[in-house]
PDB file of C-alpha atoms and ligand atoms in Angstrom:
ATOM      1  CA  MET A   1      53.588 113.121 -88.074  1.00 72.00           C
ATOM      2  CA  PRO A   2      55.499 116.433 -88.271  1.00 74.00           C
ATOM      3  CA  ASP A   3      58.803 116.461 -90.299  1.00 70.00           C
ATOM      4  CA  GLN A   4      61.699 116.439 -88.043  1.00 68.00           C
ATOM      5  CA  ASP A   5      63.866 118.588 -89.884  1.00 68.00           C
ATOM      6  CA  CYS A   6      61.665 121.434 -89.179  1.00 77.00           C
ATOM      7  CA  GLN A   7      62.458 124.038 -86.538  1.00 93.00           C
ATOM      8  CA  LEU A   8      61.333 123.581 -83.271  1.00 96.00           C
ATOM      9  CA  LYS A   9      59.549 126.148 -81.026  1.00 96.00           C
ATOM     10  CA  VAL A  10      59.056 126.099 -77.474  1.00 98.00           C
ATOM     11  CA  LEU A  11      55.414 125.189 -76.422  1.00 98.00           C
ATOM     12  CA  ILE A  12      56.423 124.821 -72.456  1.00 98.00           C
ATOM     13  CA  THR A  13      59.640 126.070 -70.889  1.00 98.00           C
ATOM     14  CA  ARG A  14      61.700 124.612 -68.610  1.00 98.00           C
ATOM     15  CA  GLU A  15      60.701 127.032 -65.727  1.00 98.00           C
ATOM     16  CA  GLU A  16      56.964 126.407 -66.487  1.00 98.00           C
ATOM     17  CA  ILE A  17      57.221 122.843 -66.289  1.00 98.00           C
ATOM     18  CA  LYS A  18      59.461 123.077 -62.999  1.00 98.00           C
ATOM     19  CA  ASN A  19      56.657 125.268 -61.458  1.00 98.00           C
ATOM     20  CA  THR A  20      54.105 122.790 -62.473  1.00 98.00           C
ATOM     21  CA  VAL A  21      56.064 119.523 -61.490  1.00 98.00           C
ATOM     22  CA  ALA A  22      56.436 121.276 -58.154  1.00 98.00           C
ATOM     23  CA  LYS A  23      52.476 121.936 -57.841  1.00 98.00           C
ATOM     24  CA  LEU A  24      51.726 118.128 -58.813  1.00 98.00           C
ATOM     25  CA  ALA A  25      54.093 116.966 -56.011  1.00 98.00           C
ATOM     26  CA  ASN A  26      52.246 119.109 -53.487  1.00 98.00           C
ATOM     27  CA  GLU A  27      48.895 117.819 -54.434  1.00 98.00           C
ATOM     28  CA  ILE A  28      50.382 114.285 -53.995  1.00 98.00           C
ATOM     29  CA  LYS A  29      51.928 114.896 -51.014  1.00 97.00           C
ATOM     30  CA  GLU A  30      49.039 115.972 -49.490  1.00 97.00           C
ATOM     31  CA  ASP A  31      46.840 113.229 -50.896  1.00 98.00           C
ATOM     32  CA  TYR A  32      49.349 110.451 -49.975  1.00 98.00           C
ATOM     33  CA  ARG A  33      50.267 111.705 -46.814  1.00 96.00           C
ATOM     34  CA  GLY A  34      51.276 108.055 -44.144  1.00 96.00           C
ATOM     35  CA  LYS A  35      51.145 106.137 -47.598  1.00 97.00           C
ATOM     36  CA  HIS A  36      53.664 104.170 -49.004  1.00 97.00           C
ATOM     37  CA  PRO A  37      52.589 104.358 -52.788  1.00 98.00           C
ATOM     38  CA  LEU A  38      53.962 102.545 -55.852  1.00 98.00           C
ATOM     39  CA  LEU A  39      54.655 105.005 -58.785  1.00 98.00           C
ATOM     40  CA  ILE A  40      54.430 103.158 -61.797  1.00 98.00           C
ATOM     41  CA  GLY A  41      56.248 105.168 -64.667  1.00 98.00           C
ATOM     42  CA  VAL A  42      54.971 104.226 -68.556  1.00 98.00           C
ATOM     43  CA  LEU A  43      58.133 104.139 -70.682  1.00 97.00           C
ATOM     44  CA  LYS A  44      60.029 105.473 -72.336  1.00 96.00           C
ATOM     45  CA  GLY A  45      58.572 109.057 -72.100  1.00 97.00           C
ATOM     46  CA  SER A  46      57.778 109.305 -68.547  1.00 98.00           C
ATOM     47  CA  PHE A  47      61.336 108.900 -67.142  1.00 98.00           C
ATOM     48  CA  VAL A  48      62.219 112.680 -67.018  1.00 98.00           C
ATOM     49  CA  PHE A  49      59.028 113.618 -65.452  1.00 98.00           C
ATOM     50  CA  MET A  50      59.166 110.668 -62.859  1.00 98.00           C
ATOM     51  CA  ALA A  51      62.903 111.714 -61.968  1.00 98.00           C
ATOM     52  CA  ASP A  52      61.929 115.345 -61.257  1.00 98.00           C
ATOM     53  CA  LEU A  53      58.620 114.284 -59.918  1.00 98.00           C
ATOM     54  CA  ILE A  54      60.063 111.720 -57.144  1.00 98.00           C
ATOM     55  CA  ARG A  55      62.420 113.962 -55.777  1.00 98.00           C
ATOM     56  CA  GLN A  56      59.545 116.596 -54.970  1.00 97.00           C
ATOM     57  CA  LEU A  57      58.196 113.971 -52.658  1.00 97.00           C
ATOM     58  CA  ASP A  58      59.012 113.766 -49.509  1.00 93.00           C
ATOM     59  CA  LEU A  59      57.276 110.375 -48.983  1.00 95.00           C
ATOM     60  CA  PRO A  60      58.396 106.908 -48.609  1.00 96.00           C
ATOM     61  CA  VAL A  61      57.801 106.227 -52.535  1.00 97.00           C
ATOM     62  CA  GLU A  62      58.483 102.697 -54.434  1.00 98.00           C
ATOM     63  CA  ILE A  63      58.795 102.943 -58.116  1.00 98.00           C
ATOM     64  CA  ASP A  64      58.625 100.638 -60.846  1.00 98.00           C
ATOM     65  CA  PHE A  65      58.297 100.937 -64.704  1.00 98.00           C
ATOM     66  CA  ILE A  66      56.243  99.257 -67.403  1.00 98.00           C
ATOM     67  CA  ARG A  67      56.455  99.448 -71.366  1.00 97.00           C
ATOM     68  CA  LEU A  68      53.593  99.045 -73.527  1.00 96.00           C
ATOM     69  CA  CYS A  69      53.346  98.926 -76.965  1.00 93.00           C
ATOM     70  CA  SER A  70      50.540  99.295 -79.455  1.00 87.00           C
ATOM     71  CA  TYR A  71      49.760  96.837 -82.341  1.00 80.00           C
ATOM     72  CA  GLY A  72      47.656  96.093 -85.009  1.00 65.00           C
ATOM     73  CA  ALA A  73      47.512  97.135 -88.797  1.00 55.00           C
ATOM     74  CA  ASP A  74      46.410 100.658 -87.656  1.00 55.00           C
ATOM     75  CA  MET A  75      48.808 101.132 -84.951  1.00 48.00           C
ATOM     76  CA  LYS A  76      47.460 104.672 -84.163  1.00 59.00           C
ATOM     77  CA  SER A  77      44.047 103.806 -83.679  1.00 58.00           C
ATOM     78  CA  SER A  78      43.529  99.875 -83.314  1.00 65.00           C
ATOM     79  CA  GLY A  79      43.590 100.165 -79.456  1.00 70.00           C
ATOM     80  CA  LYS A  80      45.054  97.281 -79.176  1.00 89.00           C
ATOM     81  CA  VAL A  81      48.169  97.484 -76.658  1.00 94.00           C
ATOM     82  CA  LYS A  82      50.503  94.957 -75.213  1.00 95.00           C
ATOM     83  CA  VAL A  83      52.795  94.651 -72.488  1.00 96.00           C
ATOM     84  CA  VAL A  84      56.528  94.657 -73.218  1.00 96.00           C
ATOM     85  CA  GLN A  85      58.048  95.116 -70.157  1.00 96.00           C
ATOM     86  CA  ARG A  86      56.453  93.695 -67.170  1.00 97.00           C
ATOM     87  CA  LEU A  87      56.416  95.140 -64.153  1.00 98.00           C
ATOM     88  CA  LYS A  88      58.777  93.410 -61.214  1.00 97.00           C
ATOM     89  CA  THR A  89      56.857  94.860 -57.905  1.00 97.00           C
ATOM     90  CA  PRO A  90      53.357  93.099 -56.777  1.00 98.00           C
ATOM     91  CA  VAL A  91      50.722  95.604 -56.913  1.00 98.00           C
ATOM     92  CA  LYS A  92      48.067  93.573 -54.724  1.00 98.00           C
ATOM     93  CA  GLY A  93      47.098  95.998 -51.881  1.00 98.00           C
ATOM     94  CA  ARG A  94      49.165  98.912 -52.927  1.00 98.00           C
ATOM     95  CA  ASP A  95      48.384 102.372 -53.239  1.00 98.00           C
ATOM     96  CA  VAL A  96      49.307 102.846 -57.267  1.00 98.00           C
ATOM     97  CA  LEU A  97      49.998 105.948 -59.253  1.00 98.00           C
ATOM     98  CA  VAL A  98      50.716 105.819 -62.831  1.00 98.00           C
ATOM     99  CA  ILE A  99      52.649 108.402 -64.061  1.00 98.00           C
ATOM    100  CA  GLU A 100      52.087 109.190 -67.901  1.00 98.00           C
ATOM    101  CA  ASP A 101      53.956 111.721 -70.068  1.00 98.00           C
ATOM    102  CA  ILE A 102      50.886 112.317 -72.198  1.00 98.00           C
ATOM    103  CA  VAL A 103      47.465 111.294 -72.779  1.00 97.00           C
ATOM    104  CA  ASP A 104      46.486 111.266 -76.309  1.00 96.00           C
ATOM    105  CA  THR A 105      43.533 109.023 -77.347  1.00 95.00           C
ATOM    106  CA  GLY A 106      43.477 107.362 -73.712  1.00 96.00           C
ATOM    107  CA  LEU A 107      43.663 104.048 -75.397  1.00 95.00           C
ATOM    108  CA  THR A 108      47.308 103.244 -73.928  1.00 96.00           C
ATOM    109  CA  LEU A 109      46.040 104.494 -70.407  1.00 97.00           C
ATOM    110  CA  SER A 110      42.652 102.952 -70.511  1.00 97.00           C
ATOM    111  CA  PHE A 111      44.282  99.449 -71.458  1.00 96.00           C
ATOM    112  CA  LEU A 112      47.002 100.082 -68.346  1.00 98.00           C
ATOM    113  CA  LEU A 113      44.144 100.729 -65.806  1.00 98.00           C
ATOM    114  CA  ASN A 114      42.313  97.630 -66.640  1.00 97.00           C
ATOM    115  CA  TYR A 115      45.183  95.551 -66.714  1.00 97.00           C
ATOM    116  CA  LEU A 116      46.759  97.082 -63.305  1.00 98.00           C
ATOM    117  CA  ARG A 117      42.915  96.768 -61.458  1.00 98.00           C
ATOM    118  CA  ARG A 118      43.225  92.985 -62.090  1.00 98.00           C
ATOM    119  CA  LYS A 119      45.853  92.718 -59.660  1.00 98.00           C
ATOM    120  CA  LYS A 120      43.642  94.405 -57.211  1.00 98.00           C
ATOM    121  CA  PRO A 121      45.818  97.312 -55.850  1.00 98.00           C
ATOM    122  CA  ALA A 122      44.376  99.161 -52.945  1.00 98.00           C
ATOM    123  CA  SER A 123      43.683 102.263 -54.926  1.00 98.00           C
ATOM    124  CA  LEU A 124      44.524 103.193 -58.368  1.00 98.00           C
ATOM    125  CA  LYS A 125      45.069 107.052 -59.657  1.00 98.00           C
ATOM    126  CA  VAL A 126      46.727 108.480 -62.474  1.00 98.00           C
ATOM    127  CA  CYS A 127      49.308 111.559 -62.677  1.00 98.00           C
ATOM    128  CA  ALA A 128      49.922 112.976 -66.209  1.00 98.00           C
ATOM    129  CA  LEU A 129      52.088 115.887 -66.954  1.00 98.00           C
ATOM    130  CA  THR A 130      50.305 116.596 -70.530  1.00 98.00           C
ATOM    131  CA  ASP A 131      46.742 115.854 -71.894  1.00 98.00           C
ATOM    132  CA  LYS A 132      45.534 116.331 -75.252  1.00 97.00           C
ATOM    133  CA  PRO A 133      41.773 116.000 -74.675  1.00 97.00           C
ATOM    134  CA  SER A 134      40.471 116.800 -78.124  1.00 96.00           C
ATOM    135  CA  ARG A 135      41.973 113.337 -79.515  1.00 93.00           C
ATOM    136  CA  ARG A 136      40.184 111.132 -76.688  1.00 96.00           C
ATOM    137  CA  LYS A 137      39.026 107.778 -77.784  1.00 95.00           C
ATOM    138  CA  ALA A 138      38.456 106.023 -74.721  1.00 95.00           C
ATOM    139  CA  PRO A 139      37.393 107.766 -71.438  1.00 95.00           C
ATOM    140  CA  VAL A 140      40.135 107.828 -68.674  1.00 97.00           C
ATOM    141  CA  SER A 141      40.266 109.978 -65.637  1.00 97.00           C
ATOM    142  CA  ILE A 142      43.487 112.272 -64.517  1.00 98.00           C
ATOM    143  CA  GLU A 143      43.881 112.971 -60.974  1.00 98.00           C
ATOM    144  CA  TYR A 144      47.021 114.804 -61.448  1.00 98.00           C
ATOM    145  CA  LEU A 145      47.405 117.029 -64.790  1.00 98.00           C
ATOM    146  CA  GLY A 146      50.038 119.237 -65.419  1.00 98.00           C
ATOM    147  CA  PHE A 147      49.267 120.934 -68.831  1.00 98.00           C
ATOM    148  CA  THR A 148      46.138 120.555 -71.106  1.00 98.00           C
ATOM    149  CA  LEU A 149      47.578 120.881 -74.703  1.00 97.00           C
ATOM    150  CA  PRO A 150      45.884 121.860 -78.286  1.00 95.00           C
ATOM    151  CA  ASP A 151      46.042 118.717 -80.911  1.00 95.00           C
ATOM    152  CA  LYS A 152      49.985 119.248 -81.365  1.00 95.00           C
ATOM    153  CA  PHE A 153      52.511 116.923 -81.493  1.00 96.00           C
ATOM    154  CA  ILE A 154      55.305 117.487 -78.853  1.00 97.00           C
ATOM    155  CA  VAL A 155      58.688 116.547 -78.297  1.00 98.00           C
ATOM    156  CA  GLY A 156      61.335 116.993 -75.327  1.00 98.00           C
ATOM    157  CA  TYR A 157      61.435 116.522 -71.647  1.00 98.00           C
ATOM    158  CA  GLY A 158      60.906 112.575 -72.302  1.00 98.00           C
ATOM    159  CA  LEU A 159      58.859 112.573 -75.275  1.00 98.00           C
ATOM    160  CA  ASP A 160      60.402 111.751 -78.521  1.00 97.00           C
ATOM    161  CA  LEU A 161      59.778 111.499 -82.388  1.00 96.00           C
ATOM    162  CA  ASP A 162      61.608 108.226 -84.024  1.00 95.00           C
ATOM    163  CA  GLN A 163      63.546 107.996 -80.323  1.00 95.00           C
ATOM    164  CA  LYS A 164      65.047 111.719 -80.808  1.00 97.00           C
ATOM    165  CA  PHE A 165      64.660 114.866 -78.888  1.00 97.00           C
ATOM    166  CA  ARG A 166      63.755 113.177 -75.496  1.00 98.00           C
ATOM    167  CA  ASN A 167      66.867 115.369 -74.021  1.00 98.00           C
ATOM    168  CA  LEU A 168      65.070 118.664 -74.831  1.00 98.00           C
ATOM    169  CA  PRO A 169      64.564 120.375 -71.510  1.00 98.00           C
ATOM    170  CA  ASP A 170      61.617 122.318 -72.904  1.00 98.00           C
ATOM    171  CA  ILE A 171      58.528 120.766 -74.415  1.00 98.00           C
ATOM    172  CA  CYS A 172      58.313 122.009 -78.041  1.00 98.00           C
ATOM    173  CA  VAL A 173      56.680 121.677 -81.240  1.00 97.00           C
ATOM    174  CA  PHE A 174      57.847 121.685 -84.871  1.00 95.00           C
ATOM    175  CA  GLU A 175      57.180 124.986 -86.516  1.00 89.00           C
ATOM    176  CA  ASP A 176      54.828 123.947 -89.639  1.00 76.00           C
ATOM    177  CA  ASP A 177      52.910 121.333 -87.901  1.00 72.00           C
ATOM    178  CA  GLU A 178      50.054 121.483 -89.641  1.00 65.00           C
ATOM    179  CA  SER A 179      47.653 121.279 -86.206  1.00 61.00           C
ATOM    180  CA  SER A 180      49.886 123.902 -85.102  1.00 50.00           C
TER     181      SER A 180
HETATM  182  P1  5GP B 201      47.340 107.183 -76.225  1.00 60.33           P
HETATM  183  O1  5GP B 201      47.044 107.943 -77.436  1.00 60.33           O
HETATM  184  O2  5GP B 201      47.295 105.964 -76.394  1.00 60.33           O
HETATM  185  O3  5GP B 201      46.756 108.144 -75.314  1.00 60.33           O
HETATM  186  O4  5GP B 201      48.998 107.501 -76.254  1.00 60.33           O
HETATM  187  C1  5GP B 201      50.153 106.661 -77.084  1.00 60.33           C
HETATM  188  C2  5GP B 201      51.066 107.041 -76.932  1.00 60.33           C
HETATM  189  O5  5GP B 201      51.343 107.916 -77.877  1.00 60.33           O
HETATM  190  C3  5GP B 201      51.773 108.007 -75.559  1.00 60.33           C
HETATM  191  O6  5GP B 201      52.062 107.534 -74.229  1.00 60.33           O
HETATM  192  C4  5GP B 201      52.888 108.684 -76.732  1.00 60.33           C
HETATM  193  O7  5GP B 201      53.984 107.580 -76.385  1.00 60.33           O
HETATM  194  C5  5GP B 201      52.756 109.059 -77.731  1.00 60.33           C
HETATM  195  N1  5GP B 201      52.025 110.310 -77.930  1.00 60.33           N
HETATM  196  C6  5GP B 201      50.766 110.807 -78.286  1.00 60.33           C
HETATM  197  N2  5GP B 201      50.980 112.114 -78.537  1.00 60.33           N
HETATM  198  C7  5GP B 201      52.114 112.258 -78.455  1.00 60.33           C
HETATM  199  C8  5GP B 201      52.730 113.528 -79.035  1.00 60.33           C
HETATM  200  O8  5GP B 201      52.480 114.818 -78.836  1.00 60.33           O
HETATM  201  N3  5GP B 201      54.108 113.582 -78.872  1.00 60.33           N
HETATM  202  C9  5GP B 201      54.945 112.551 -78.423  1.00 60.33           C
HETATM  203  N4  5GP B 201      56.243 112.361 -78.627  1.00 60.33           N
HETATM  204  N5  5GP B 201      54.481 111.096 -78.527  1.00 60.33           N
HETATM  205  C10 5GP B 201      52.744 111.202 -78.117  1.00 60.33           C
END
């Protein structure tokens, strides 16, 4: 985990994010034309991305949020995930699109997809703004992907380090992040 006193540098600019969100929205609009999808944002990190994305979707979208957390002795790699804030919207028979800020090991998303599948949606897909495939532990498919990233810890545009930096408009990394 990087030291939060280090200098931040921009990895993905707000313009690049804006263009990519528009591209993702176009793909989603094409695929969901005539449907009434339920977009499920994974809290807290996806809220900024979700807010920008849905404003570019001229579809009758419905939204809900879920909050998950990892637990166990080794929080990062235990793969044990639990739901800490449930959905309010029934998923059965719905075209569900999960909105993620980042897929890292894939353990969180893999848990969520299994959890949602048990609720019998009509369809289930994933839209993730960023992906760090080199860190994958659980295989997951991402139908709509913004950016493929190297193994660096990112903050900004909704993503935090100890609850800070979510408000940065660009996606940033720490100057002396050893993995950078
Ligand atoms: P997973 O490893 O299960 O795919 O990802 C779990 C969670 O770790 C993500 O939803 C995100 O909250 C957090 N995470 C993983 N990589 C990063 C990163 O580079 N930056 C930030 N801020 N959070 C990350």
